[in-house]
Each structure stands twice: as structure tokens, then as C-alpha cells.
PDB file of C-alpha atoms in Angstrom:
ATOM      1  CA  ARG L  21      76.434  80.222 179.566  1.00  0.00           C
ATOM      2  CA  ASP L  22      78.572  77.898 181.701  1.00  0.00           C
ATOM      3  CA  MET L  23      78.419  75.169 179.069  1.00  0.00           C
ATOM      4  CA  LEU L  24      79.481  77.630 176.371  1.00  0.00           C
ATOM      5  CA  GLU L  25      82.433  78.812 178.461  1.00  0.00           C
ATOM      6  CA  HIS L  26      83.713  75.315 179.174  1.00  0.00           C
ATOM      7  CA  LEU L  27      83.235  73.600 175.795  1.00  0.00           C
ATOM      8  CA  PRO L  28      86.025  74.332 173.287  1.00  0.00           C
ATOM      9  CA  ASN L  29      85.035  75.286 169.723  1.00  0.00           C
ATOM     10  CA  SER L  30      81.414  75.853 170.766  1.00  0.00           C
ATOM     11  CA  ALA L  31      78.788  78.392 169.768  1.00  0.00           C
ATOM     12  CA  CYS L  32      75.257  79.001 171.027  1.00  0.00           C
ATOM     13  CA  VAL L  33      71.787  79.862 169.728  1.00  0.00           C
ATOM     14  CA  LEU L  34      69.625  81.539 172.375  1.00  0.00           C
ATOM     15  CA  PHE L  35      65.857  81.778 172.071  1.00  0.00           C
ATOM     16  CA  GLU L  36      65.977  84.874 174.242  1.00  0.00           C
ATOM     17  CA  ASN L  37      68.816  87.009 175.554  1.00  0.00           C
ATOM     18  CA  ASN L  38      67.154  89.451 177.909  1.00  0.00           C
ATOM     19  CA  SER L  39      70.142  89.290 180.259  1.00  0.00           C
ATOM     20  CA  GLN L  40      72.499  90.263 177.397  1.00  0.00           C
ATOM     21  CA  ILE L  41      74.670  87.156 177.682  1.00  0.00           C
ATOM     22  CA  ARG L  42      77.981  87.608 175.870  1.00  0.00           C
ATOM     23  CA  ILE L  43      80.963  85.264 176.164  1.00  0.00           C
ATOM     24  CA  VAL L  44      84.320  86.600 175.033  1.00  0.00           C
ATOM     25  CA  GLY L  45      85.661  84.570 172.128  1.00  0.00           C
ATOM     26  CA  LYS L  46      82.356  82.715 171.592  1.00  0.00           C
ATOM     27  CA  HIS L  47      79.696  83.282 168.968  1.00  0.00           C
ATOM     28  CA  THR L  48      76.099  83.623 170.189  1.00  0.00           C
ATOM     29  CA  TRP L  49      72.990  84.178 168.102  1.00  0.00           C
ATOM     30  CA  VAL L  50      69.481  85.116 169.234  1.00  0.00           C
ATOM     31  CA  ALA L  51      66.746  83.250 167.358  1.00  0.00           C
ATOM     32  CA  SER L  52      63.985  85.640 168.460  1.00  0.00           C
ATOM     33  CA  SER L  53      63.351  87.503 171.696  1.00  0.00           C
ATOM     34  CA  LYS L  54      59.947  88.769 170.605  1.00  0.00           C
ATOM     35  CA  LYS L  55      56.942  87.985 172.796  1.00  0.00           C
ATOM     36  CA  ASN L  56      53.506  87.120 171.432  1.00  0.00           C
ATOM     37  CA  ARG L  57      50.524  86.080 173.501  1.00  0.00           C
ATOM     38  CA  THR L  58      48.385  84.753 170.633  1.00  0.00           C
ATOM     39  CA  LEU L  59      48.583  81.078 169.672  1.00  0.00           C
ATOM     40  CA  LEU L  60      49.214  81.971 166.025  1.00  0.00           C
ATOM     41  CA  GLY L  61      51.967  84.376 167.015  1.00  0.00           C
ATOM     42  CA  LYS L  62      53.689  81.774 169.195  1.00  0.00           C
ATOM     43  CA  VAL L  63      53.538  79.218 166.377  1.00  0.00           C
ATOM     44  CA  TRP L  64      55.047  81.709 163.923  1.00  0.00           C
ATOM     45  CA  ILE L  65      57.907  82.651 166.281  1.00  0.00           C
ATOM     46  CA  ASN L  66      58.764  79.002 166.923  1.00  0.00           C
ATOM     47  CA  LEU L  67      58.691  78.163 163.210  1.00  0.00           C
ATOM     48  CA  TRP L  68      61.116  81.037 162.675  1.00  0.00           C
ATOM     49  CA  ARG L  69      63.371  79.665 165.420  1.00  0.00           C
ATOM     50  CA  ILE L  70      63.403  76.214 163.815  1.00  0.00           C
ATOM     51  CA  ALA L  71      64.327  77.749 160.458  1.00  0.00           C
ATOM     52  CA  PHE L  72      67.025  79.859 162.103  1.00  0.00           C
ATOM     53  CA  ILE L  73      68.608  76.841 163.792  1.00  0.00           C
ATOM     54  CA  GLN L  74      68.405  74.836 160.583  1.00  0.00           C
ATOM     55  CA  VAL L  75      70.420  77.487 158.748  1.00  0.00           C
ATOM     56  CA  ILE L  76      73.034  77.515 161.541  1.00  0.00           C
ATOM     57  CA  LYS L  77      73.351  73.718 161.419  1.00  0.00           C
ATOM     58  CA  LEU L  78      73.721  73.619 157.647  1.00  0.00           C
ATOM     59  CA  ARG L  79      76.262  76.431 157.640  1.00  0.00           C
ATOM     60  CA  TYR L  80      78.478  75.319 160.550  1.00  0.00           C
ATOM     61  CA  ARG L  81      77.883  71.543 160.526  1.00  0.00           C
ATOM     62  CA  PRO L  82      78.453  70.920 164.252  1.00  0.00           C
ATOM     63  CA  ALA L  83      79.599  67.496 165.439  1.00  0.00           C
ATOM     64  CA  VAL L  84      77.271  67.685 168.452  1.00  0.00           C
ATOM     65  CA  THR L  85      74.171  69.786 169.121  1.00  0.00           C
ATOM     66  CA  ILE L  86      73.060  70.192 172.740  1.00  0.00           C
ATOM     67  CA  SER L  87      69.767  71.742 173.785  1.00  0.00           C
ATOM     68  CA  HIS L  88      67.963  72.559 177.045  1.00  0.00           C
ATOM     69  CA  LEU L  89      64.209  72.690 177.754  1.00  0.00           C
ATOM     70  CA  GLU L  90      61.349  71.689 175.466  1.00  0.00           C
ATOM     71  CA  GLY L  91      61.327  74.521 172.897  1.00  0.00           C
ATOM     72  CA  PRO L  92      65.033  74.266 172.020  1.00  0.00           C
ATOM     73  CA  ASN L  93      64.889  70.453 172.340  1.00  0.00           C
ATOM     74  CA  PHE L  94      62.096  70.232 169.773  1.00  0.00           C
ATOM     75  CA  ALA L  95      63.944  72.586 167.427  1.00  0.00           C
ATOM     76  CA  ASN L  96      67.113  70.519 167.800  1.00  0.00           C
ATOM     77  CA  LEU L  97      65.318  67.251 166.994  1.00  0.00           C
ATOM     78  CA  LEU L  98      63.160  68.658 164.176  1.00  0.00           C
ATOM     79  CA  THR L  99      66.110  70.079 162.226  1.00  0.00           C
ATOM     80  CA  ILE L 100      68.434  67.978 160.098  1.00  0.00           C
ATOM     81  CA  GLY L 101      72.207  67.865 160.534  1.00  0.00           C
ATOM     82  CA  GLY L 102      74.030  68.547 163.745  1.00  0.00           C
ATOM     83  CA  LYS L 103      75.058  64.870 163.919  1.00  0.00           C
ATOM     84  CA  LYS L 104      74.816  63.690 167.552  1.00  0.00           C
ATOM     85  CA  LYS L 105      71.807  65.370 169.198  1.00  0.00           C
ATOM     86  CA  ILE L 106      71.792  65.580 172.996  1.00  0.00           C
ATOM     87  CA  VAL L 107      68.820  67.036 174.858  1.00  0.00           C
ATOM     88  CA  PHE L 108      68.530  68.032 178.513  1.00  0.00           C
ATOM     89  CA  VAL L 109      65.175  67.606 180.289  1.00  0.00           C
ATOM     90  CA  HIS L 110      64.960  69.648 183.493  1.00  0.00           C
ATOM     91  CA  ASN L 111      61.477  68.804 184.752  1.00  0.00           C
ATOM     92  CA  ALA L 112      59.079  65.861 184.683  1.00  0.00           C
ATOM     93  CA  LEU L 113      56.828  66.595 181.709  1.00  0.00           C
ATOM     94  CA  SER L 114      53.729  65.294 183.516  1.00  0.00           C
ATOM     95  CA  TYR L 115      54.138  68.172 186.001  1.00  0.00           C
ATOM     96  CA  SER L 116      55.270  70.872 183.578  1.00  0.00           C
ATOM     97  CA  TYR L 117      52.406  70.299 181.136  1.00  0.00           C
ATOM     98  CA  SER L 118      49.593  69.091 183.367  1.00  0.00           C
ATOM     99  CA  GLN L 119      47.297  71.955 182.318  1.00  0.00           C
ATOM    100  CA  ASP L 120      44.381  71.101 180.050  1.00  0.00           C
ATOM    101  CA  SER L 121      45.400  73.355 177.164  1.00  0.00           C
ATOM    102  CA  ILE L 122      46.311  73.133 173.490  1.00  0.00           C
ATOM    103  CA  VAL L 123      49.918  74.179 174.171  1.00  0.00           C
ATOM    104  CA  SER L 124      50.461  71.581 176.925  1.00  0.00           C
ATOM    105  CA  THR L 125      48.877  68.820 174.850  1.00  0.00           C
ATOM    106  CA  ALA L 126      51.010  69.748 171.835  1.00  0.00           C
ATOM    107  CA  LYS L 127      54.233  69.730 173.881  1.00  0.00           C
ATOM    108  CA  ILE L 128      53.467  66.316 175.388  1.00  0.00           C
ATOM    109  CA  LEU L 129      52.711  64.934 171.919  1.00  0.00           C
ATOM    110  CA  LEU L 130      55.911  66.365 170.421  1.00  0.00           C
ATOM    111  CA  ALA L 131      57.955  64.960 173.325  1.00  0.00           C
ATOM    112  CA  LYS L 132      56.482  61.498 172.728  1.00  0.00           C
ATOM    113  CA  LEU L 133      57.224  61.696 169.007  1.00  0.00           C
ATOM    114  CA  LEU L 134      60.684  63.284 169.132  1.00  0.00           C
ATOM    115  CA  TYR L 135      62.535  62.412 172.340  1.00  0.00           C
ATOM    116  CA  ARG L 136      62.982  58.754 171.431  1.00  0.00           C
ATOM    117  CA  HIS L 137      65.091  59.891 168.439  1.00  0.00           C
ATOM    118  CA  ALA L 138      67.685  61.785 170.489  1.00  0.00           C
ATOM    119  CA  ALA L 139      71.153  60.233 170.586  1.00  0.00           C
ATOM    120  CA  GLN L 140      71.200  60.905 174.330  1.00  0.00           C
ATOM    121  CA  ILE L 141      68.760  62.397 176.822  1.00  0.00           C
ATOM    122  CA  VAL L 142      70.043  63.851 180.075  1.00  0.00           C
ATOM    123  CA  GLY L 143      67.574  64.002 182.971  1.00  0.00           C
ATOM    124  CA  VAL L 144      68.527  66.165 185.939  1.00  0.00           C
ATOM    125  CA  SER L 145      66.555  64.059 188.425  1.00  0.00           C
ATOM    126  CA  PRO L 146      65.731  60.345 188.843  1.00  0.00           C
ATOM    127  CA  LEU L 147      62.021  61.124 188.379  1.00  0.00           C
ATOM    128  CA  VAL L 148      62.685  62.763 184.993  1.00  0.00           C
ATOM    129  CA  CYS L 149      64.710  59.747 183.819  1.00  0.00           C
ATOM    130  CA  THR L 150      62.084  57.248 184.975  1.00  0.00           C
ATOM    131  CA  GLU L 151      59.302  59.152 183.228  1.00  0.00           C
ATOM    132  CA  LEU L 152      61.244  59.371 179.954  1.00  0.00           C
ATOM    133  CA  LYS L 153      61.749  55.599 179.909  1.00  0.00           C
ATOM    134  CA  GLU L 154      58.280  54.578 181.056  1.00  0.00           C
ATOM    135  CA  ASN L 155      56.031  57.177 179.404  1.00  0.00           C
ATOM    136  CA  TYR L 156      57.979  58.392 176.370  1.00  0.00           C
ATOM    137  CA  SER L 157      59.429  55.118 175.013  1.00  0.00           C
ATOM    138  CA  VAL L 158      63.045  56.290 175.294  1.00  0.00           C
ATOM    139  CA  ARG L 159      65.429  53.345 175.446  1.00  0.00           C
ATOM    140  CA  SER L 160      67.165  52.974 178.816  1.00  0.00           C
ATOM    141  CA  GLU L 161      70.660  53.103 177.346  1.00  0.00           C
ATOM    142  CA  ARG L 162      69.912  56.538 175.879  1.00  0.00           C
ATOM    143  CA  VAL L 163      68.875  58.085 179.208  1.00  0.00           C
ATOM    144  CA  ILE L 164      71.511  59.488 181.582  1.00  0.00           C
ATOM    145  CA  TYR L 165      70.912  60.894 185.064  1.00  0.00           C
ATOM    146  CA  LEU L 166      73.208  63.872 185.501  1.00  0.00           C
ATOM    147  CA  PRO L 167      72.552  66.499 188.212  1.00  0.00           C
ATOM    148  CA  ASN L 168      72.954  70.118 187.154  1.00  0.00           C
ATOM    149  CA  PRO L 169      76.602  71.152 187.477  1.00  0.00           C
ATOM    150  CA  ILE L 170      77.607  74.485 188.989  1.00  0.00           C
ATOM    151  CA  ASP L 171      80.939  76.282 189.178  1.00  0.00           C
ATOM    152  CA  VAL L 172      81.261  76.628 192.961  1.00  0.00           C
ATOM    153  CA  ARG L 173      84.488  78.614 192.844  1.00  0.00           C
ATOM    154  CA  LYS L 174      83.040  81.107 190.361  1.00  0.00           C
ATOM    155  CA  ILE L 175      79.825  81.542 192.372  1.00  0.00           C
ATOM    156  CA  ARG L 176      81.688  82.130 195.629  1.00  0.00           C
ATOM    157  CA  SER L 177      83.968  84.623 193.936  1.00  0.00           C
ATOM    158  CA  ALA L 178      80.996  86.498 192.431  1.00  0.00           C
ATOM    159  CA  SER L 179      79.286  86.667 195.836  1.00  0.00           C
ATOM    160  CA  LEU L 180      82.207  88.718 197.206  1.00  0.00           C
ATOM    161  CA  VAL L 181      82.016  91.415 194.508  1.00  0.00           C
ATOM    162  CA  GLU L 182      80.086  94.456 195.721  1.00  0.00           C
ATOM    163  CA  TYR L 183      77.249  95.773 193.557  1.00  0.00           C
ATOM    164  CA  LYS L 184      77.932  99.126 191.965  1.00  0.00           C
ATOM    165  CA  ASP L 185      74.353 100.332 192.314  1.00  0.00           C
ATOM    166  CA  ARG L 186      71.555 100.469 194.875  1.00  0.00           C
ATOM    167  CA  LEU L 187      71.476  96.684 195.228  1.00  0.00           C
ATOM    168  CA  GLU L 188      74.444  96.916 197.574  1.00  0.00           C
ATOM    169  CA  ARG L 189      72.343  98.757 200.140  1.00  0.00           C
ATOM    170  CA  LEU L 190      69.959  95.782 200.234  1.00  0.00           C
ATOM    171  CA  VAL L 191      72.746  93.423 201.288  1.00  0.00           C
ATOM    172  CA  ALA L 192      72.915  95.096 204.717  1.00  0.00           C
ATOM    173  CA  LEU L 193      69.226  94.406 205.466  1.00  0.00           C
ATOM    174  CA  ASP L 194      67.748  91.348 207.197  1.00  0.00           C
ATOM    175  CA  TYR L 195      66.006  89.325 204.496  1.00  0.00           C
ATOM    176  CA  ILE L 196      64.797  86.020 203.124  1.00  0.00           C
ATOM    177  CA  ILE L 197      65.406  85.432 199.418  1.00  0.00           C
ATOM    178  CA  CYS L 198      63.564  83.534 196.687  1.00  0.00           C
ATOM    179  CA  VAL L 199      65.230  83.143 193.285  1.00  0.00           C
ATOM    180  CA  GLY L 200      63.213  81.880 190.328  1.00  0.00           C
ATOM    181  CA  SER L 201      60.890  82.836 187.508  1.00  0.00           C
ATOM    182  CA  LEU L 202      57.550  84.325 188.517  1.00  0.00           C
ATOM    183  CA  SER L 203      55.576  81.341 187.263  1.00  0.00           C
ATOM    184  CA  VAL L 204      53.061  78.774 188.498  1.00  0.00           C
ATOM    185  CA  GLN L 205      55.848  76.221 188.973  1.00  0.00           C
ATOM    186  CA  LYS L 206      57.874  78.372 191.397  1.00  0.00           C
ATOM    187  CA  ASN L 207      54.806  79.043 193.580  1.00  0.00           C
ATOM    188  CA  HIS L 208      55.971  82.388 194.994  1.00  0.00           C
ATOM    189  CA  ARG L 209      52.429  82.941 196.223  1.00  0.00           C
ATOM    190  CA  LEU L 210      53.099  80.437 199.018  1.00  0.00           C
ATOM    191  CA  ALA L 211      56.364  82.167 199.936  1.00  0.00           C
ATOM    192  CA  ILE L 212      54.575  85.525 200.227  1.00  0.00           C
ATOM    193  CA  LEU L 213      51.790  84.010 202.332  1.00  0.00           C
ATOM    194  CA  VAL L 214      54.195  82.288 204.732  1.00  0.00           C
ATOM    195  CA  PHE L 215      56.281  85.469 204.979  1.00  0.00           C
ATOM    196  CA  SER L 216      53.192  87.519 205.882  1.00  0.00           C
ATOM    197  CA  ILE L 217      52.484  85.071 208.711  1.00  0.00           C
ATOM    198  CA  LEU L 218      56.112  85.243 209.890  1.00  0.00           C
ATOM    199  CA  LEU L 219      55.939  89.023 210.208  1.00  0.00           C
ATOM    200  CA  LYS L 220      53.182  88.632 212.793  1.00  0.00           C
ATOM    201  CA  GLN L 221      55.468  86.619 215.072  1.00  0.00           C
ATOM    202  CA  LYS L 222      56.832  88.727 217.934  1.00  0.00           C
ATOM    203  CA  LYS L 223      60.276  87.122 217.739  1.00  0.00           C
ATOM    204  CA  ILE L 224      60.625  88.006 214.046  1.00  0.00           C
ATOM    205  CA  GLY L 225      59.695  91.671 214.013  1.00  0.00           C
ATOM    206  CA  GLN L 226      58.859  94.006 211.163  1.00  0.00           C
ATOM    207  CA  ASN L 227      62.452  94.535 209.991  1.00  0.00           C
ATOM    208  CA  LEU L 228      62.625  91.233 208.083  1.00  0.00           C
ATOM    209  CA  LYS L 229      62.275  91.555 204.301  1.00  0.00           C
ATOM    210  CA  LEU L 230      61.386  89.153 201.496  1.00  0.00           C
ATOM    211  CA  PHE L 231      63.444  89.542 198.310  1.00  0.00           C
ATOM    212  CA  ILE L 232      62.011  87.895 195.192  1.00  0.00           C
ATOM    213  CA  VAL L 233      64.570  87.720 192.372  1.00  0.00           C
ATOM    214  CA  GLY L 234      63.218  86.862 188.939  1.00  0.00           C
ATOM    215  CA  ASP L 235      60.664  87.882 186.363  1.00  0.00           C
ATOM    216  CA  GLY L 236      57.794  86.154 184.630  1.00  0.00           C
ATOM    217  CA  PRO L 237      54.100  86.146 183.671  1.00  0.00           C
ATOM    218  CA  LEU L 238      52.793  86.281 187.264  1.00  0.00           C
ATOM    219  CA  ARG L 239      54.692  89.417 188.283  1.00  0.00           C
ATOM    220  CA  VAL L 240      51.720  91.798 188.456  1.00  0.00           C
ATOM    221  CA  GLU L 241      49.483  89.151 190.049  1.00  0.00           C
ATOM    222  CA  LEU L 242      52.043  88.401 192.777  1.00  0.00           C
ATOM    223  CA  ILE L 243      52.594  92.097 193.547  1.00  0.00           C
ATOM    224  CA  ASP L 244      48.820  92.555 193.905  1.00  0.00           C
ATOM    225  CA  PHE L 245      48.608  89.474 196.133  1.00  0.00           C
ATOM    226  CA  ALA L 246      51.348  90.769 198.439  1.00  0.00           C
ATOM    227  CA  ARG L 247      49.596  94.120 198.745  1.00  0.00           C
ATOM    228  CA  SER L 248      46.257  92.394 199.441  1.00  0.00           C
ATOM    229  CA  LEU L 249      47.910  90.874 202.546  1.00  0.00           C
ATOM    230  CA  GLY L 250      48.775  94.349 203.794  1.00  0.00           C
ATOM    231  CA  LEU L 251      52.452  94.115 202.847  1.00  0.00           C
ATOM    232  CA  ILE L 252      54.360  97.148 201.587  1.00  0.00           C
ATOM    233  CA  VAL L 253      55.851  96.262 198.200  1.00  0.00           C
ATOM    234  CA  VAL L 254      58.733  97.666 196.171  1.00  0.00           C
ATOM    235  CA  ASP L 255      58.721  96.935 192.445  1.00  0.00           C
ATOM    236  CA  TRP L 256      62.437  97.422 191.819  1.00  0.00           C
ATOM    237  CA  THR L 257      62.196  97.351 188.019  1.00  0.00           C
ATOM    238  CA  ALA L 258      59.377  99.889 187.875  1.00  0.00           C
ATOM    239  CA  SER L 259      61.292 102.211 190.204  1.00  0.00           C
ATOM    240  CA  GLY L 260      64.123 102.512 187.678  1.00  0.00           C
ATOM    241  CA  ARG L 261      67.630 103.640 188.453  1.00  0.00           C
ATOM    242  CA  GLY L 262      66.696 107.083 189.674  1.00  0.00           C
ATOM    243  CA  GLY L 263      63.356 106.383 191.352  1.00  0.00           C
ATOM    244  CA  ARG L 264      62.798 106.552 195.081  1.00  0.00           C
ATOM    245  CA  ILE L 265      63.093 103.249 196.962  1.00  0.00           C
ATOM    246  CA  ASP L 266      61.288 102.662 200.270  1.00  0.00           C
ATOM    247  CA  TYR L 267      63.839 100.501 202.097  1.00  0.00           C
ATOM    248  CA  SER L 268      61.397 100.052 204.987  1.00  0.00           C
ATOM    249  CA  ALA L 269      59.071  98.022 202.729  1.00  0.00           C
ATOM    250  CA  ASN L 270      58.340  94.342 203.402  1.00  0.00           C
ATOM    251  CA  VAL L 271      58.602  92.687 199.976  1.00  0.00           C
ATOM    252  CA  PHE L 272      61.034  93.610 197.200  1.00  0.00           C
ATOM    253  CA  PHE L 273      60.381  92.335 193.676  1.00  0.00           C
ATOM    254  CA  LEU L 274      63.908  92.714 192.283  1.00  0.00           C
ATOM    255  CA  GLY L 275      63.304  91.425 188.755  1.00  0.00           C
ATOM    256  CA  PHE L 276      65.902  89.439 186.846  1.00  0.00           C
ATOM    257  CA  GLN L 277      69.426  89.876 188.218  1.00  0.00           C
ATOM    258  CA  PRO L 278      72.319  88.481 186.146  1.00  0.00           C
ATOM    259  CA  SER L 279      74.416  87.954 189.287  1.00  0.00           C
ATOM    260  CA  PRO L 280      72.245  87.359 192.374  1.00  0.00           C
ATOM    261  CA  HIS L 281      74.965  85.445 194.247  1.00  0.00           C
ATOM    262  CA  ARG L 282      75.866  88.256 196.652  1.00  0.00           C
ATOM    263  CA  LEU L 283      72.216  88.741 197.591  1.00  0.00           C
ATOM    264  CA  VAL L 284      71.893  84.989 198.173  1.00  0.00           C
ATOM    265  CA  LYS L 285      75.080  84.830 200.262  1.00  0.00           C
ATOM    266  CA  TYR L 286      73.915  87.424 202.804  1.00  0.00           C
ATOM    267  CA  ALA L 287      70.309  86.226 203.085  1.00  0.00           C
ATOM    268  CA  LYS L 288      69.125  84.806 206.404  1.00  0.00           C
ATOM    269  CA  THR L 289      67.742  81.894 204.431  1.00  0.00           C
ATOM    270  CA  SER L 290      66.935  80.939 200.836  1.00  0.00           C
ATOM    271  CA  TRP L 291      63.394  79.693 200.153  1.00  0.00           C
ATOM    272  CA  MET L 292      62.158  77.535 197.310  1.00  0.00           C
ATOM    273  CA  THR L 293      58.414  76.892 197.489  1.00  0.00           C
ATOM    274  CA  SER L 294      58.081  75.248 194.060  1.00  0.00           C
ATOM    275  CA  ARG L 295      55.297  72.850 193.112  1.00  0.00           C
ATOM    276  CA  TRP L 296      57.795  70.730 191.167  1.00  0.00           C
ATOM    277  CA  GLU L 297      61.484  70.841 190.232  1.00  0.00           C
ATOM    278  CA  GLY L 298      64.204  68.780 188.600  1.00  0.00           C
ATOM    279  CA  LEU L 299      67.403  69.923 190.279  1.00  0.00           C
ATOM    280  CA  PRO L 300      67.162  73.740 190.525  1.00  0.00           C
ATOM    281  CA  ILE L 301      70.403  75.608 189.923  1.00  0.00           C
ATOM    282  CA  SER L 302      69.368  78.488 192.191  1.00  0.00           C
ATOM    283  CA  LEU L 303      69.243  76.083 195.132  1.00  0.00           C
ATOM    284  CA  LEU L 304      72.644  74.613 194.264  1.00  0.00           C
ATOM    285  CA  GLU L 305      73.994  78.160 194.197  1.00  0.00           C
ATOM    286  CA  SER L 306      72.632  78.653 197.720  1.00  0.00           C
ATOM    287  CA  PHE L 307      74.595  75.579 198.771  1.00  0.00           C
ATOM    288  CA  ALA L 308      77.708  77.028 197.167  1.00  0.00           C
ATOM    289  CA  VAL L 309      77.590  80.201 199.292  1.00  0.00           C
ATOM    290  CA  GLU L 310      76.447  78.254 202.386  1.00  0.00           C
ATOM    291  CA  THR L 311      73.089  80.001 202.809  1.00  0.00           C
ATOM    292  CA  PRO L 312      70.545  78.020 204.904  1.00  0.00           C
ATOM    293  CA  ILE L 313      67.750  76.601 202.760  1.00  0.00           C
ATOM    294  CA  VAL L 314      64.036  75.941 203.216  1.00  0.00           C
ATOM    295  CA  VAL L 315      62.553  73.952 200.330  1.00  0.00           C
ATOM    296  CA  SER L 316      59.215  72.357 199.535  1.00  0.00           C
ATOM    297  CA  ASP L 317      59.152  68.627 198.772  1.00  0.00           C
ATOM    298  CA  CYS L 318      59.259  69.281 195.038  1.00  0.00           C
ATOM    299  CA  SER L 319      62.197  67.317 193.630  1.00  0.00           C
ATOM    300  CA  SER L 320      63.225  63.666 193.605  1.00  0.00           C
ATOM    301  CA  SER L 321      66.849  64.766 193.182  1.00  0.00           C
ATOM    302  CA  LEU L 322      66.723  66.953 196.291  1.00  0.00           C
ATOM    303  CA  ARG L 323      65.001  64.147 198.170  1.00  0.00           C
ATOM    304  CA  LEU L 324      67.838  61.810 197.176  1.00  0.00           C
ATOM    305  CA  VAL L 325      70.472  64.282 198.397  1.00  0.00           C
ATOM    306  CA  MET L 326      68.603  64.718 201.688  1.00  0.00           C
ATOM    307  CA  LYS L 327      68.536  60.963 202.280  1.00  0.00           C
ATOM    308  CA  GLU L 328      72.246  60.715 201.537  1.00  0.00           C
ATOM    309  CA  GLN L 329      72.988  63.536 204.009  1.00  0.00           C
ATOM    310  CA  GLU L 330      70.807  61.947 206.677  1.00  0.00           C
ATOM    311  CA  ALA L 331      72.593  58.618 206.183  1.00  0.00           C
ATOM    312  CA  ALA L 332      75.933  60.403 206.588  1.00  0.00           C
ATOM    313  CA  GLY L 333      74.718  62.180 209.735  1.00  0.00           C
ATOM    314  CA  GLN L 334      74.860  65.647 208.160  1.00  0.00           C
ATOM    315  CA  GLY L 335      72.345  68.458 208.414  1.00  0.00           C
ATOM    316  CA  GLY L 336      71.629  71.425 206.205  1.00  0.00           C
ATOM    317  CA  PHE L 337      68.116  70.824 204.880  1.00  0.00           C
ATOM    318  CA  SER L 338      64.698  71.847 206.100  1.00  0.00           C
ATOM    319  CA  SER L 339      61.824  70.561 204.014  1.00  0.00           C
ATOM    320  CA  GLY L 340      58.056  70.635 204.109  1.00  0.00           C
TER     321      GLY L 340
END
């Protein structure tokens, strides 16, 4: 969305648009938001997306085509036209696709076959760049290390705008926040476990809450896990706009929020317990609104920033 806003004469193809992204004066298409759990269904949807993008390229003949993440990257590189093709890689592939499965194996194979043909590959962490050069035969001159950019002024401005619904009541509570998809990578299970231990500390008390912002395949599993630890859980999405909310609960699963910046700003601390990361935007947004951060040792980019801050005699990070 930010890239679309800042690039003149640009348009965008989204694989999904569940957050209803619309940019005034910009054209956006949705290639397919349908979900399918079967392997055949996933293959069919992705073939449709490739065909969709090919039609867009042939019709509009862009001078540059930029893509993010493996699915869009593969579609960008498999389709003809679009002249200069630039792909962004946000995570080390050896971590993202370490599972012994057909899908992971296929994605690794496609990356090895296709990424070397990109005009430019942008890695958001030093680890990503090193892996692309050493394991995927991408020439060094084609790889650029570029940390994720964020619009600090815009984020700070958004954090000052009050919510016009029940979210605003949450801002007044004492809470820790986690922002990220409910997936294996983000490891929210660890955050819930650590939070349950914190609640037993006398100095902390029972008034502290854990807000989990995001959606994903592990949503039901994580809710069940929290309840198995004796925590009272609110499923914000299931409650709907008119449903009753128990504000005395311990853990709030808030689902996807298009503008979580105000919630992040007023959190006691922002947690990221990921197993691996490139340079997560949600953490950069926490920096922007000056929320204290606790982060697992999951990113070479974050490690680099920490070393630079330590060398400069600055604080601001807690890692483990």
C-alpha cells in the first residue's frame, strides 16, 4: 500500500484484499481471494493468478514490475513482459520452507530456478541476501540489502486518531501487544505461555492483558491453547460488533486490524516471539510510536541494529 501511494503512475495486483485496501487515484486488482485447502485447489488458484497477471502485463506494458513474497515473486518471474522485474524477499527461504512437504519443496525448487533471472532482488536482512547469493546462484550485483521502509510521520499521526468503535475502550487498559499473522513463524504460542507465567507474579497482578492482533491458520489452536492454561479469552472477531465483550479477560484475539498503531502506541510493551524474521514492519512501527520492545533473537537485521545501538551507547532493545 505504501509503495503504491509513493510511486507515480503505478498500479497494483493483490493476491488477497481482505483488508479492503483502496488507494485514491490508483488502480488495484485482486487476482483471487478464494481459499482452498486441497493441493489441487491451491495449484488451480495460483495458475489463475499467473494468467491474471499475464493479462495485466500484456495490456498495460509496465516499465517495471515489483513483487513481494514467494507467490507474487514466482508469478512475476513466470510471466512475460513487464520489462525490469524486481522481487523482494522478506525471509530466509531455508527457514520459511524448512518443513518436509510437497509445497515447501516446490517453493524452494521454484526459487532456485527463477530468482537468478530477476533483474534485481531486494533482501530485507543480511541473512536473506547471503542465502540468495550462496544457495540460489543469484549474482552478487543483482542482490541489494534494503531494510523495510516505514512512513514514521504517517504512523505517528494514525496512532493519535481515536477508534470509532469498541477498540477505543481497550486503549485505556494495561496490556502487552503482539502484532503478526497467527502462523508457525510468529510463534504466538510462546507469547501466550510467557504471559501466563507473568500473571502469576505478584508484582504484575491480574489486570494485565495480552492483545494479539492478526489472523491466520493457527487462530483456533492458539485460542484453545490459551484456555488450556486457564486464561480467559476474548475472540474479538467472533463476538461481532454487537456481541458482549468481557473486558476483564486475560487474552484478546483482536483479528486483523487495518490500523493497529494506536493500540501499539499505548501498550506497555510490544512483543515479537517469532522463530525467524527478515525485518518485520510491525516492530519498526513499534519503534515509530516509541513503544518498548521485547523480541526473540529471530532476525539478522534486528541483530545488526542492536549492535549499532550498543556501539553508540543507546538502549531500547531487550532480546532473548
